[in-house]
Amino acid sequence: MTGFARVDGHADGYSWTFEVKSVNGRNLDIRCRQPAGFDTLEAAARAEIPKRLARGSVNLNLTVTRSQSVSQLRINRELLAQVLELAREIEGAGAAAPRLDSLLAVRGIIEPVEEDEGEARERMEAALKADLGRLIGELVTARLSEGARLVTVLNGHLDEIERLITAASACASTQPEALRERLRNQVAALLDAAPALPEERLAQEAAILIAKADVREEMDRLRAHIQAARDMLAEGGAIGRRFDFLCQEFNREANTLCSKSADVELTRIGLSLKASIEQLREQVQNIE
């Protein structure tokens, strides 16, 4: 199932962009790209993603840039007190009192405070992990939106398969009277065989003919598979693997129906049925 999400963030002089996309995959495959020194984010992603996703190829990309650090400032109060004392002496000697901005411009009164790099990095990584959780949540939402659209597509394919099964059931060659007539003709051919077949062998051949002539059992199973598929769609959740297996069962019954068919119209319907089942199977690969 496909999906895409992007999250931008910044903290403590760092800015970053998280991007994640997923495409169809039989299993869950996670690939991460991040700058050197951010391996803990990859570990967090590999721990969190399997909690939310079951299938798909997931590619996660993180880019981080560091802006020019802006240091905090503080006043050197001891030096300021000395400067103010000198200013009062100057003022007492009759000179004009110095302006405040002139005092603050004295070198050393205002000085930068270097922040602990380790603390800033910890805060930044905590913010990154929070954005990672938000990113995965948005990816899940995108995949769910696509899943909702796929339900309509899958139900359309199931409707077409059901229509073809109904058409096969109405085919003249599947009707009881047609089956009986076909069996009578084939048994008559066996009775006319030279040399004559033993009764036990004749019974075996008749049983084989009956089994080959009747496709109603295959159609009943196909109808049961349609109901099972609709139940899974209503159930939701991670149904991709089970649905894929069900498609194999669909195809098995359609193959048997075609192999048993001795009627051009029924064969044509059977081939259309196989094509519709393949279209269904292709769409099933897109769900989780």
Short mmCIF file of C-alpha atoms in Angstrom, two decimals:
data_model
loop_
_atom_site.label_atom_id
_atom_site.label_comp_id
_atom_site.label_asym_id
_atom_site.label_seq_id
_atom_site.Cartn_x
_atom_site.Cartn_y
_atom_site.Cartn_z
CA MET A 1 0.00 0.00 0.00
CA THR A 2 1.39 3.39 -0.96
CA GLY A 3 1.59 6.50 1.17
CA PHE A 4 3.68 9.61 1.77
CA ALA A 5 4.20 11.99 4.68
CA ARG A 6 6.51 14.90 5.52
CA VAL A 7 7.24 16.72 8.76
CA ASP A 8 9.47 19.78 9.27
CA GLY A 9 10.82 20.84 12.65
CA HIS A 10 13.41 22.96 14.43
CA ALA A 11 14.88 23.31 17.91
CA ASP A 12 18.01 24.74 19.54
CA GLY A 13 19.59 25.98 16.35
CA TYR A 14 18.79 22.79 14.39
CA SER A 15 16.21 22.37 11.64
CA TRP A 16 15.19 19.11 10.00
CA THR A 17 12.92 17.48 7.47
CA PHE A 18 11.48 14.01 7.81
CA GLU A 19 10.05 12.31 4.70
CA VAL A 20 8.63 8.81 4.49
CA LYS A 21 7.02 6.93 1.64
CA SER A 22 5.76 3.39 1.31
CA VAL A 23 5.05 1.24 -1.72
CA ASN A 24 3.64 -2.24 -2.14
CA GLY A 25 5.59 -5.16 -0.75
CA ARG A 26 4.94 -8.75 0.27
CA ASN A 27 6.72 -8.20 3.60
CA LEU A 28 7.67 -5.18 5.69
CA ASP A 29 10.98 -3.74 4.47
CA ILE A 30 12.31 -0.61 6.24
CA ARG A 31 15.12 1.51 4.82
CA CYS A 32 16.44 4.59 6.59
CA ARG A 33 18.75 7.39 5.48
CA GLN A 34 19.96 9.87 8.06
CA PRO A 35 23.06 12.02 8.68
CA ALA A 36 26.01 10.57 10.57
CA GLY A 37 25.50 10.69 14.30
CA PHE A 38 21.72 10.15 14.16
CA ASP A 39 21.70 6.35 14.31
CA THR A 40 19.44 6.42 17.36
CA LEU A 41 16.67 7.80 15.13
CA GLU A 42 17.00 4.81 12.79
CA ALA A 43 16.72 2.46 15.75
CA ALA A 44 13.61 4.32 16.94
CA ALA A 45 12.06 4.12 13.46
CA ARG A 46 12.74 0.39 13.15
CA ALA A 47 11.13 -0.14 16.54
CA GLU A 48 8.05 2.02 15.91
CA ILE A 49 7.12 1.31 12.28
CA PRO A 50 6.37 -2.44 12.76
CA LYS A 51 3.89 -1.46 15.49
CA ARG A 52 1.84 0.48 12.93
CA LEU A 53 2.46 -1.30 9.60
CA ALA A 54 2.47 -4.95 8.57
CA ARG A 55 3.46 -4.88 4.88
CA GLY A 56 5.16 -2.62 2.39
CA SER A 57 8.53 -1.20 1.44
CA VAL A 58 9.07 1.86 3.65
CA ASN A 59 11.74 4.47 2.91
CA LEU A 60 12.51 7.03 5.62
CA ASN A 61 14.75 10.02 4.95
CA LEU A 62 16.01 12.58 7.49
CA THR A 63 17.96 15.74 6.67
CA VAL A 64 19.30 17.96 9.45
CA THR A 65 20.88 21.39 9.19
CA ARG A 66 22.37 23.50 11.95
CA SER A 67 21.89 27.23 11.84
CA GLN A 68 24.48 29.65 13.20
CA SER A 69 24.26 29.34 16.94
CA VAL A 70 22.94 32.35 18.81
CA SER A 71 24.42 32.47 22.26
CA GLN A 72 22.55 33.78 25.25
CA LEU A 73 23.87 36.96 26.88
CA ARG A 74 24.52 37.90 30.48
CA ILE A 75 25.72 41.01 32.32
CA ASN A 76 29.02 40.91 34.17
CA ARG A 77 27.65 42.60 37.28
CA GLU A 78 31.01 42.85 39.00
CA LEU A 79 32.53 44.74 36.09
CA LEU A 80 29.39 46.88 35.72
CA ALA A 81 29.64 47.89 39.39
CA GLN A 82 33.24 49.00 38.85
CA VAL A 83 32.29 51.04 35.78
CA LEU A 84 29.40 52.69 37.63
CA GLU A 85 31.72 53.60 40.51
CA LEU A 86 34.11 55.26 38.04
CA ALA A 87 31.18 57.05 36.40
CA ARG A 88 30.12 58.50 39.76
CA GLU A 89 33.67 59.73 40.40
CA ILE A 90 33.73 61.39 36.99
CA GLU A 91 30.33 62.97 37.63
CA GLY A 92 31.55 64.19 41.05
CA ALA A 93 34.46 65.94 39.35
CA GLY A 94 31.95 67.99 37.37
CA ALA A 95 31.89 66.00 34.16
CA ALA A 96 28.64 64.89 32.54
CA ALA A 97 27.30 61.51 33.62
CA PRO A 98 27.95 58.83 31.03
CA ARG A 99 24.92 57.46 29.13
CA LEU A 100 23.66 53.95 29.84
CA ASP A 101 24.34 52.72 26.31
CA SER A 102 27.90 53.94 26.63
CA LEU A 103 28.31 51.97 29.85
CA LEU A 104 26.87 48.81 28.30
CA ALA A 105 29.22 49.23 25.33
CA VAL A 106 32.21 48.78 27.60
CA ARG A 107 33.89 45.56 26.58
CA GLY A 108 33.17 42.70 28.97
CA ILE A 109 30.03 44.09 30.62
CA ILE A 110 27.77 42.08 28.26
CA GLU A 111 29.23 38.67 27.46
CA PRO A 112 27.90 35.57 25.69
CA VAL A 113 26.99 32.44 27.63
CA GLU A 114 28.01 29.24 25.89
CA GLU A 115 25.22 26.68 26.18
CA ASP A 116 25.94 23.09 27.08
CA GLU A 117 26.06 21.34 23.67
CA GLY A 118 25.04 18.02 25.21
CA GLU A 119 21.81 19.41 26.65
CA ALA A 120 20.91 21.09 23.35
CA ARG A 121 21.50 17.83 21.49
CA GLU A 122 19.30 15.90 23.92
CA ARG A 123 16.45 18.38 23.49
CA MET A 124 16.83 18.26 19.72
CA GLU A 125 16.77 14.45 19.62
CA ALA A 126 13.70 14.37 21.85
CA ALA A 127 11.94 16.74 19.41
CA LEU A 128 13.08 14.56 16.50
CA LYS A 129 11.59 11.44 18.07
CA ALA A 130 8.31 13.25 18.68
CA ASP A 131 8.22 14.31 15.01
CA LEU A 132 9.04 10.74 13.98
CA GLY A 133 5.94 9.51 15.79
CA ARG A 134 3.84 12.21 14.12
CA LEU A 135 5.34 11.32 10.72
CA ILE A 136 4.46 7.63 11.04
CA GLY A 137 0.95 8.57 12.13
CA GLU A 138 0.49 10.71 9.01
CA LEU A 139 1.80 7.87 6.83
CA VAL A 140 -0.72 5.48 8.39
CA THR A 141 -3.50 8.01 7.71
CA ALA A 142 -2.43 8.30 4.05
CA ARG A 143 -2.40 4.52 3.68
CA LEU A 144 -5.83 4.22 5.28
CA SER A 145 -7.22 6.78 2.83
CA GLU A 146 -5.88 4.75 -0.07
CA GLY A 147 -7.27 1.59 1.51
CA ALA A 148 -10.75 3.13 1.66
CA ARG A 149 -10.56 3.84 -2.07
CA LEU A 150 -9.33 0.31 -2.78
CA VAL A 151 -12.34 -1.21 -1.03
CA THR A 152 -14.55 0.25 -3.76
CA VAL A 153 -12.28 -1.15 -6.48
CA LEU A 154 -12.12 -4.61 -4.89
CA ASN A 155 -15.88 -4.78 -4.43
CA GLY A 156 -16.24 -3.91 -8.11
CA HIS A 157 -14.07 -6.87 -9.09
CA LEU A 158 -16.03 -9.15 -6.74
CA ASP A 159 -19.29 -7.94 -8.33
CA GLU A 160 -17.93 -8.85 -11.78
CA ILE A 161 -16.83 -12.31 -10.60
CA GLU A 162 -20.27 -12.86 -9.08
CA ARG A 163 -21.92 -11.81 -12.33
CA LEU A 164 -19.82 -14.31 -14.31
CA ILE A 165 -20.67 -17.12 -11.87
CA THR A 166 -24.35 -16.33 -12.32
CA ALA A 167 -23.88 -16.44 -16.10
CA ALA A 168 -22.08 -19.79 -15.81
CA SER A 169 -24.91 -21.18 -13.69
CA ALA A 170 -27.43 -20.14 -16.34
CA CYS A 171 -25.40 -21.74 -19.14
CA ALA A 172 -27.37 -24.58 -20.75
CA SER A 173 -24.54 -27.08 -20.36
CA THR A 174 -24.70 -26.79 -16.56
CA GLN A 175 -28.43 -27.54 -16.30
CA PRO A 176 -29.44 -30.93 -14.82
CA GLU A 177 -31.24 -32.11 -17.97
CA ALA A 178 -28.23 -31.25 -20.13
CA LEU A 179 -25.96 -33.09 -17.71
CA ARG A 180 -28.18 -36.16 -17.76
CA GLU A 181 -28.33 -36.17 -21.56
CA ARG A 182 -24.57 -35.85 -21.83
CA LEU A 183 -24.09 -38.67 -19.33
CA ARG A 184 -26.55 -40.93 -21.20
CA ASN A 185 -24.66 -40.42 -24.44
CA GLN A 186 -21.29 -41.12 -22.85
CA VAL A 187 -22.55 -44.24 -21.03
CA ALA A 188 -24.08 -45.48 -24.28
CA ALA A 189 -20.70 -45.05 -25.93
CA LEU A 190 -19.10 -47.09 -23.17
CA LEU A 191 -21.70 -49.86 -23.54
CA ASP A 192 -21.06 -50.01 -27.27
CA ALA A 193 -17.32 -50.37 -26.69
CA ALA A 194 -15.72 -53.52 -28.08
CA PRO A 195 -14.81 -55.57 -26.23
CA ALA A 196 -17.57 -54.87 -23.72
CA LEU A 197 -16.38 -53.31 -20.44
CA PRO A 198 -16.88 -55.22 -17.17
CA GLU A 199 -19.67 -53.87 -14.99
CA GLU A 200 -17.19 -52.70 -12.32
CA ARG A 201 -15.15 -50.80 -14.89
CA LEU A 202 -18.34 -49.39 -16.39
CA ALA A 203 -19.41 -48.08 -12.97
CA GLN A 204 -16.01 -46.45 -12.47
CA GLU A 205 -16.13 -44.76 -15.86
CA ALA A 206 -19.67 -43.53 -15.22
CA ALA A 207 -18.60 -42.05 -11.87
CA ILE A 208 -15.70 -40.24 -13.57
CA LEU A 209 -18.02 -38.88 -16.23
CA ILE A 210 -20.46 -37.60 -13.62
CA ALA A 211 -17.65 -35.86 -11.70
CA LYS A 212 -16.27 -34.25 -14.87
CA ALA A 213 -19.64 -33.12 -16.16
CA ASP A 214 -20.88 -31.30 -13.05
CA VAL A 215 -19.31 -27.88 -12.30
CA ARG A 216 -21.93 -26.84 -9.75
CA GLU A 217 -19.61 -27.70 -6.86
CA GLU A 218 -16.92 -25.33 -8.21
CA MET A 219 -19.44 -22.53 -8.59
CA ASP A 220 -20.71 -23.09 -5.04
CA ARG A 221 -17.15 -22.77 -3.76
CA LEU A 222 -16.61 -19.62 -5.81
CA ARG A 223 -19.71 -18.08 -4.25
CA ALA A 224 -18.39 -19.02 -0.81
CA HIS A 225 -15.06 -17.36 -1.65
CA ILE A 226 -16.86 -14.17 -2.70
CA GLN A 227 -18.65 -14.05 0.65
CA ALA A 228 -15.38 -14.68 2.49
CA ALA A 229 -13.73 -11.82 0.56
CA ARG A 230 -16.56 -9.41 1.40
CA ASP A 231 -16.36 -10.43 5.05
CA MET A 232 -12.63 -9.66 5.11
CA LEU A 233 -13.18 -6.24 3.54
CA ALA A 234 -15.80 -5.47 6.17
CA GLU A 235 -13.44 -6.70 8.90
CA GLY A 236 -10.58 -4.39 7.85
CA GLY A 237 -7.12 -4.48 9.38
CA ALA A 238 -4.12 -6.31 7.93
CA ILE A 239 -5.93 -8.73 5.60
CA GLY A 240 -3.55 -8.65 2.64
CA ARG A 241 -1.92 -12.04 3.17
CA ARG A 242 -5.22 -13.84 3.77
CA PHE A 243 -6.84 -12.14 0.80
CA ASP A 244 -3.91 -13.11 -1.41
CA PHE A 245 -4.36 -16.76 -0.40
CA LEU A 246 -8.10 -16.50 -1.11
CA CYS A 247 -7.30 -15.27 -4.62
CA GLN A 248 -5.28 -18.44 -5.18
CA GLU A 249 -8.37 -20.45 -4.19
CA PHE A 250 -10.49 -18.38 -6.58
CA ASN A 251 -8.09 -19.20 -9.38
CA ARG A 252 -7.99 -22.89 -8.52
CA GLU A 253 -11.78 -23.20 -8.85
CA ALA A 254 -11.84 -21.20 -12.09
CA ASN A 255 -9.18 -23.49 -13.58
CA THR A 256 -11.18 -26.57 -12.60
CA LEU A 257 -14.33 -25.10 -14.12
CA CYS A 258 -12.54 -24.48 -17.43
CA SER A 259 -11.00 -27.96 -17.46
CA LYS A 260 -14.41 -29.58 -16.93
CA SER A 261 -16.18 -27.47 -19.52
CA ALA A 262 -17.32 -29.22 -22.69
CA ASP A 263 -19.27 -26.21 -23.90
CA VAL A 264 -17.92 -23.22 -25.84
CA GLU A 265 -20.06 -20.70 -23.95
CA LEU A 266 -19.06 -22.06 -20.53
CA THR A 267 -15.40 -22.03 -21.55
CA ARG A 268 -15.71 -18.42 -22.65
CA ILE A 269 -17.25 -17.48 -19.30
CA GLY A 270 -14.55 -19.43 -17.47
CA LEU A 271 -11.78 -17.53 -19.27
CA SER A 272 -13.43 -14.19 -18.44
CA LEU A 273 -13.70 -15.37 -14.86
CA LYS A 274 -9.96 -16.12 -14.72
CA ALA A 275 -9.20 -12.65 -16.12
CA SER A 276 -11.38 -10.97 -13.48
CA ILE A 277 -9.77 -13.02 -10.70
CA GLU A 278 -6.31 -11.94 -11.91
CA GLN A 279 -7.39 -8.29 -11.83
CA LEU A 280 -8.65 -8.83 -8.28
CA ARG A 281 -5.34 -10.45 -7.28
CA GLU A 282 -3.33 -7.54 -8.68
CA GLN A 283 -5.30 -5.07 -6.56
CA VAL A 284 -4.96 -7.27 -3.47
CA GLN A 285 -1.19 -6.76 -3.67
CA ASN A 286 -1.88 -3.10 -2.80
CA ILE A 287 -3.47 -3.77 0.58
CA GLU A 288 -1.78 -4.44 3.88
#
